[in-house]
Short mmCIF file of C-alpha atoms and ligand atoms in Angstrom, two decimals:
data_model
loop_
_atom_site.label_atom_id
_atom_site.label_comp_id
_atom_site.label_asym_id
_atom_site.label_seq_id
_atom_site.Cartn_x
_atom_site.Cartn_y
_atom_site.Cartn_z
CA MET A 1 16.76 49.66 42.33
CA ALA A 2 14.54 47.20 40.40
CA LYS A 3 15.40 43.50 40.70
CA LYS A 4 16.87 42.22 37.28
CA ASP A 5 15.73 38.48 37.58
CA ASN A 6 12.62 38.81 35.46
CA VAL A 7 14.20 40.85 32.79
CA ILE A 8 15.07 38.88 29.57
CA SER A 9 18.26 40.56 28.25
CA LEU A 10 18.45 41.46 24.56
CA PRO A 11 20.93 38.78 23.42
CA HIS A 12 18.76 36.08 25.10
CA LEU A 13 15.70 37.53 23.38
CA VAL A 14 17.32 37.59 19.89
CA SER A 15 18.71 34.11 20.13
CA GLY A 16 15.19 32.75 21.20
CA LEU A 17 13.59 34.44 18.38
CA ALA A 18 16.19 32.92 16.05
CA MET A 19 15.48 29.27 17.56
CA LEU A 20 11.85 29.99 16.92
CA ASN A 21 12.45 31.01 13.36
CA LEU A 22 14.75 28.07 12.83
CA THR A 23 12.06 25.63 14.23
CA LYS A 24 9.44 27.12 11.83
CA GLU A 25 11.90 26.93 8.70
CA VAL A 26 12.62 23.03 9.70
CA GLU A 27 8.82 22.39 9.81
CA ASP A 28 8.31 24.20 6.65
CA LEU A 29 11.04 22.18 4.96
CA LYS A 30 9.40 19.19 6.17
CA SER A 31 6.06 20.08 4.83
CA VAL A 32 7.72 20.97 1.44
CA ARG A 33 9.47 17.60 1.30
CA LYS A 34 6.28 15.85 2.12
CA ASP A 35 4.51 17.75 -0.78
CA ILE A 36 7.29 16.86 -3.22
CA LEU A 37 6.94 13.12 -2.03
CA GLU A 38 3.32 13.08 -2.54
CA MET A 39 3.51 14.76 -5.94
CA SER A 40 5.97 12.19 -7.14
CA VAL A 41 3.65 9.49 -5.85
CA ARG A 42 0.78 11.00 -7.95
CA ALA A 43 2.97 11.28 -11.04
CA LEU A 44 4.07 7.68 -10.92
CA LEU A 45 0.50 6.38 -10.36
CA LYS A 46 -0.68 8.62 -13.16
CA ALA A 47 1.62 6.71 -15.39
CA LEU A 48 0.13 3.41 -14.17
CA GLU A 49 -3.27 4.58 -14.91
CA CYS A 50 -2.26 5.55 -18.54
CA LYS A 51 -0.74 2.19 -18.87
CA ASP A 52 -3.82 0.13 -17.33
CA ASP A 53 -6.71 2.03 -15.44
CA TYR A 54 -7.78 -1.40 -13.89
CA THR A 55 -4.43 -1.70 -12.26
CA PHE A 56 -4.53 1.87 -11.07
CA GLY A 57 -8.06 1.24 -9.45
CA HIS A 58 -6.89 -2.02 -8.09
CA SER A 59 -3.81 -0.22 -6.32
CA MET A 60 -6.19 2.36 -4.71
CA ARG A 61 -8.32 -0.50 -3.31
CA VAL A 62 -5.42 -2.49 -2.19
CA ALA A 63 -4.24 0.64 -0.42
CA PHE A 64 -7.54 0.97 1.27
CA TYR A 65 -7.91 -2.71 2.33
CA SER A 66 -4.34 -2.70 3.78
CA LEU A 67 -5.20 0.30 5.87
CA GLN A 68 -8.29 -1.47 7.26
CA LEU A 69 -5.92 -4.35 8.20
CA GLY A 70 -3.00 -2.07 9.44
CA LYS A 71 -5.61 -0.21 11.70
CA GLU A 72 -7.12 -3.36 13.10
CA TYR A 73 -3.71 -4.71 13.81
CA GLY A 74 -2.96 -1.61 15.70
CA LEU A 75 -0.37 0.15 13.62
CA SER A 76 0.48 3.66 14.38
CA ASP A 77 -0.36 6.68 12.19
CA GLU A 78 3.19 6.91 10.90
CA GLN A 79 3.45 3.15 10.32
CA LEU A 80 -0.03 3.45 8.30
CA TYR A 81 1.49 6.07 6.18
CA ASP A 82 4.32 4.07 5.16
CA LEU A 83 1.94 0.94 4.52
CA GLU A 84 -0.32 3.16 2.37
CA LEU A 85 2.64 4.21 0.37
CA ALA A 86 3.81 0.78 -0.26
CA ALA A 87 0.33 -0.54 -1.12
CA LEU A 88 -0.26 2.19 -3.58
CA PHE A 89 3.14 1.35 -5.15
CA HIS A 90 3.01 -2.36 -5.09
CA ASP A 91 2.09 -3.07 -8.65
CA ILE A 92 3.85 0.01 -10.03
CA GLY A 93 6.33 -2.43 -11.96
CA LYS A 94 3.32 -3.50 -14.07
CA ILE A 95 4.36 -0.33 -16.20
CA GLY A 96 7.14 -2.69 -17.39
CA VAL A 97 4.84 -5.73 -18.16
CA PRO A 98 4.13 -5.91 -22.06
CA ASP A 99 0.40 -4.81 -22.71
CA SER A 100 0.04 -8.20 -24.58
CA VAL A 101 0.37 -9.87 -21.19
CA LEU A 102 -0.96 -7.24 -18.76
CA LEU A 103 -4.16 -6.63 -20.72
CA LYS A 104 -4.67 -10.16 -22.03
CA PRO A 105 -8.27 -10.88 -21.22
CA ALA A 106 -7.92 -14.58 -20.83
CA ARG A 107 -5.58 -17.05 -18.92
CA LEU A 108 -1.69 -16.59 -19.35
CA ASP A 109 0.49 -19.21 -20.82
CA GLU A 110 3.55 -20.30 -19.05
CA ASP A 111 5.91 -17.71 -20.89
CA GLU A 112 3.45 -14.94 -20.31
CA PHE A 113 3.22 -15.87 -16.54
CA LEU A 114 6.87 -15.72 -16.43
CA LYS A 115 6.81 -12.09 -17.65
CA MET A 116 4.02 -11.10 -15.32
CA LYS A 117 5.90 -12.63 -12.37
CA LYS A 118 8.51 -9.94 -12.97
CA HIS A 119 6.26 -7.17 -11.73
CA PRO A 120 7.33 -7.08 -8.02
CA GLU A 121 11.05 -6.80 -8.77
CA LEU A 122 10.20 -4.15 -11.47
CA SER A 123 8.18 -2.28 -8.84
CA ALA A 124 11.34 -2.30 -6.63
CA GLU A 125 13.57 -1.21 -9.54
CA ILE A 126 11.44 1.81 -10.24
CA LEU A 127 11.16 2.95 -6.39
CA LYS A 128 14.55 2.13 -5.09
CA GLY A 129 16.42 5.01 -6.96
CA PHE A 130 14.51 7.75 -4.97
CA ALA A 131 15.49 7.63 -1.26
CA PRO A 132 12.15 8.35 0.45
CA PHE A 133 10.63 5.26 -1.63
CA GLU A 134 13.46 2.76 -0.63
CA GLU A 135 11.42 1.18 2.05
CA ALA A 136 8.19 0.89 0.05
CA ALA A 137 10.62 -0.69 -2.81
CA LYS A 138 11.28 -3.59 -0.40
CA PHE A 139 7.57 -4.03 0.52
CA ALA A 140 6.81 -3.99 -2.96
CA LYS A 141 9.29 -6.52 -4.08
CA HIS A 142 8.01 -9.11 -1.41
CA HIS A 143 4.36 -8.82 -1.86
CA HIS A 144 4.07 -12.10 -3.75
CA GLU A 145 6.10 -14.22 -1.12
CA ARG A 146 4.24 -16.72 0.54
CA TYR A 147 3.79 -17.76 4.23
CA ASP A 148 5.09 -21.42 3.39
CA GLY A 149 7.88 -20.14 1.45
CA ARG A 150 6.70 -21.00 -1.86
CA GLY A 151 6.19 -17.43 -3.31
CA TYR A 152 8.50 -15.29 -5.22
CA PRO A 153 10.91 -13.73 -6.08
CA ASP A 154 13.01 -14.77 -3.05
CA GLY A 155 11.03 -17.81 -1.45
CA MET A 156 11.06 -15.93 1.95
CA ALA A 157 8.73 -17.55 4.59
CA GLY A 158 6.86 -16.68 7.75
CA GLU A 159 7.79 -13.59 9.48
CA ASP A 160 10.92 -13.32 7.49
CA ILE A 161 8.63 -11.78 5.03
CA PRO A 162 8.24 -7.92 5.87
CA LEU A 163 4.96 -7.36 7.63
CA TYR A 164 3.64 -4.69 5.32
CA SER A 165 4.42 -7.40 2.33
CA ARG A 166 2.32 -9.81 4.19
CA ILE A 167 -0.41 -7.31 4.66
CA ILE A 168 -0.59 -6.24 1.01
CA LEU A 169 -0.67 -9.90 -0.19
CA ILE A 170 -3.91 -10.49 1.75
CA ALA A 171 -5.44 -6.99 0.48
CA ASP A 172 -4.18 -7.71 -3.04
CA THR A 173 -5.63 -11.19 -3.24
CA PHE A 174 -8.88 -10.19 -1.69
CA ASP A 175 -9.31 -7.44 -4.55
CA ALA A 176 -8.36 -9.78 -7.08
CA MET A 177 -11.13 -12.09 -5.92
CA THR A 178 -13.87 -9.77 -5.26
CA SER A 179 -13.56 -7.48 -8.43
CA THR A 180 -15.58 -8.04 -11.48
CA ARG A 181 -13.49 -8.43 -14.59
CA PRO A 182 -14.61 -8.73 -18.25
CA TYR A 183 -14.18 -12.35 -18.17
CA ARG A 184 -15.63 -13.15 -14.77
CA LYS A 185 -17.79 -11.97 -11.99
CA GLY A 186 -16.27 -11.01 -8.63
CA LEU A 187 -16.92 -13.28 -5.62
CA PRO A 188 -19.01 -12.14 -2.72
CA TYR A 189 -17.04 -10.96 0.45
CA GLU A 190 -18.10 -14.04 2.37
CA VAL A 191 -16.89 -16.36 -0.28
CA ALA A 192 -13.57 -14.64 -0.42
CA PHE A 193 -13.24 -14.71 3.40
CA GLU A 194 -13.51 -18.36 3.22
CA GLU A 195 -10.88 -18.69 0.62
CA LEU A 196 -8.56 -16.60 2.68
CA ARG A 197 -9.09 -18.82 5.59
CA GLU A 198 -8.35 -21.90 3.58
CA PHE A 199 -5.04 -20.50 2.44
CA ALA A 200 -4.32 -19.11 5.89
CA GLY A 201 -0.87 -20.63 7.13
CA SER A 202 0.13 -21.56 3.43
CA GLN A 203 -0.20 -18.54 1.33
CA PHE A 204 -1.08 -16.11 4.03
CA ASP A 205 0.02 -15.15 7.44
CA PRO A 206 -2.84 -16.82 9.58
CA ASN A 207 -3.00 -14.18 12.23
CA LEU A 208 -3.43 -11.31 9.79
CA VAL A 209 -6.21 -13.14 7.82
CA GLU A 210 -8.29 -13.02 11.11
CA PHE A 211 -7.39 -9.21 11.80
CA PHE A 212 -8.23 -8.64 8.17
CA ILE A 213 -11.64 -10.56 8.04
CA LYS A 214 -12.69 -8.67 11.27
CA ALA A 215 -11.74 -5.30 9.84
CA MET A 216 -13.63 -6.08 6.46
CA GLU A 217 -16.73 -7.28 8.22
CA ARG A 218 -16.97 -3.88 10.21
CA ASP A 219 -16.40 -1.95 6.98
CA GLN A 220 -18.94 -4.13 5.23
CA ALA A 221 -21.42 -3.29 8.00
CA GLN A 222 -20.88 0.39 7.39
CA ASN A 223 -22.15 -0.14 3.86
CA GLN A 224 -20.29 2.75 2.18
CA PRO A 225 -19.93 2.24 -1.52
CA THR A 226 -16.73 4.60 -1.84
CA PHE A 227 -13.60 5.28 0.19
CA ALA A 228 -11.00 7.92 0.30
CA LEU A 229 -7.19 7.63 0.98
CA GLY A 230 -4.47 9.96 2.73
CA ILE A 231 -1.91 10.23 0.06
CA ILE A 232 -4.02 10.38 -3.10
CA GLU A 233 -6.96 12.79 -3.23
CA GLY A 234 -10.48 11.70 -4.40
CA GLU A 235 -13.09 9.23 -3.86
CA PHE A 236 -12.86 5.80 -5.18
CA LYS A 237 -15.43 2.95 -5.76
CA LYS A 238 -15.03 -0.28 -3.80
CA ASP A 239 -16.82 -2.03 -6.39
CA ALA A 240 -14.51 -2.60 -9.38
CA ALA A 241 -16.31 -2.82 -12.79
FE1 FE2 B 1 1.13 -8.00 -7.60
#
C-alpha cells in the first residue's frame, strides 16, 4: 500500500487555496485603499492649484526638498511616503486665506500677516477629518514652529516639534528664499545655505540643516532642472518663475 505522508488531503488543499485567495483579496484592498488615498491627495492639491498656482508649485518643491533631506537622514521608504504626504499638504490651508492676502504682490501689513499665520491650523482642519491624513494634519499644523520655541501656532521647541515638521520648515524656507517672485529674484543656493546656517539652532534644527545642505549640494551637482515625486505624477521644474 502507498504511503500517505506526501498526499495533501482535499480539505487541506481547499483551505490552503482559500487562504491564498484571502491574502490576495487583502492585498487588492490595500492597493484600492492606496489608490483612493492618492486620488484624494490629487483632488485637494488641484483645489490648491486653482486657488494659487504658485503655492501649488511651491508645495511640489517642498515635497521634493523634504524627501532629499529625509533620504539623507536615513528615513525608511514608509517614512518617506508619510513625509511626502505631509510636505505636499503643508500649505493646503492657504485655500482658506483670502485672495487679497495670499496673492498680494507686496509686503503684508500686521492684520494681513495675522490672517496668513492661520494657514498651518487651517491645513490641519482640512486634513484631520479624513483618517488617513490625520498624521499629515499634525505635521502640517507645526511646520512654522521654531527650534527656539518662538514659532507658531503652539510655540513648541526643539525635538518636541515633530521631526517631519522640522524637515518641512527647512524645505519650505529654502524654497521661499530660492524661488523668484514678481517682486524679487530668488537667491542662489549658496546664499540660501548660508542663511539656513545662520538660523540653525534658533529657527531650524541645526542637525537637520547640515543633512539638508549635504543632500542639496549633491542634488545641485547632478544638475537636473526637473524632478518627479512618488504620490503626484508629472515632471516639475526646480526653478520657480
Ligand atoms: Fe507655510
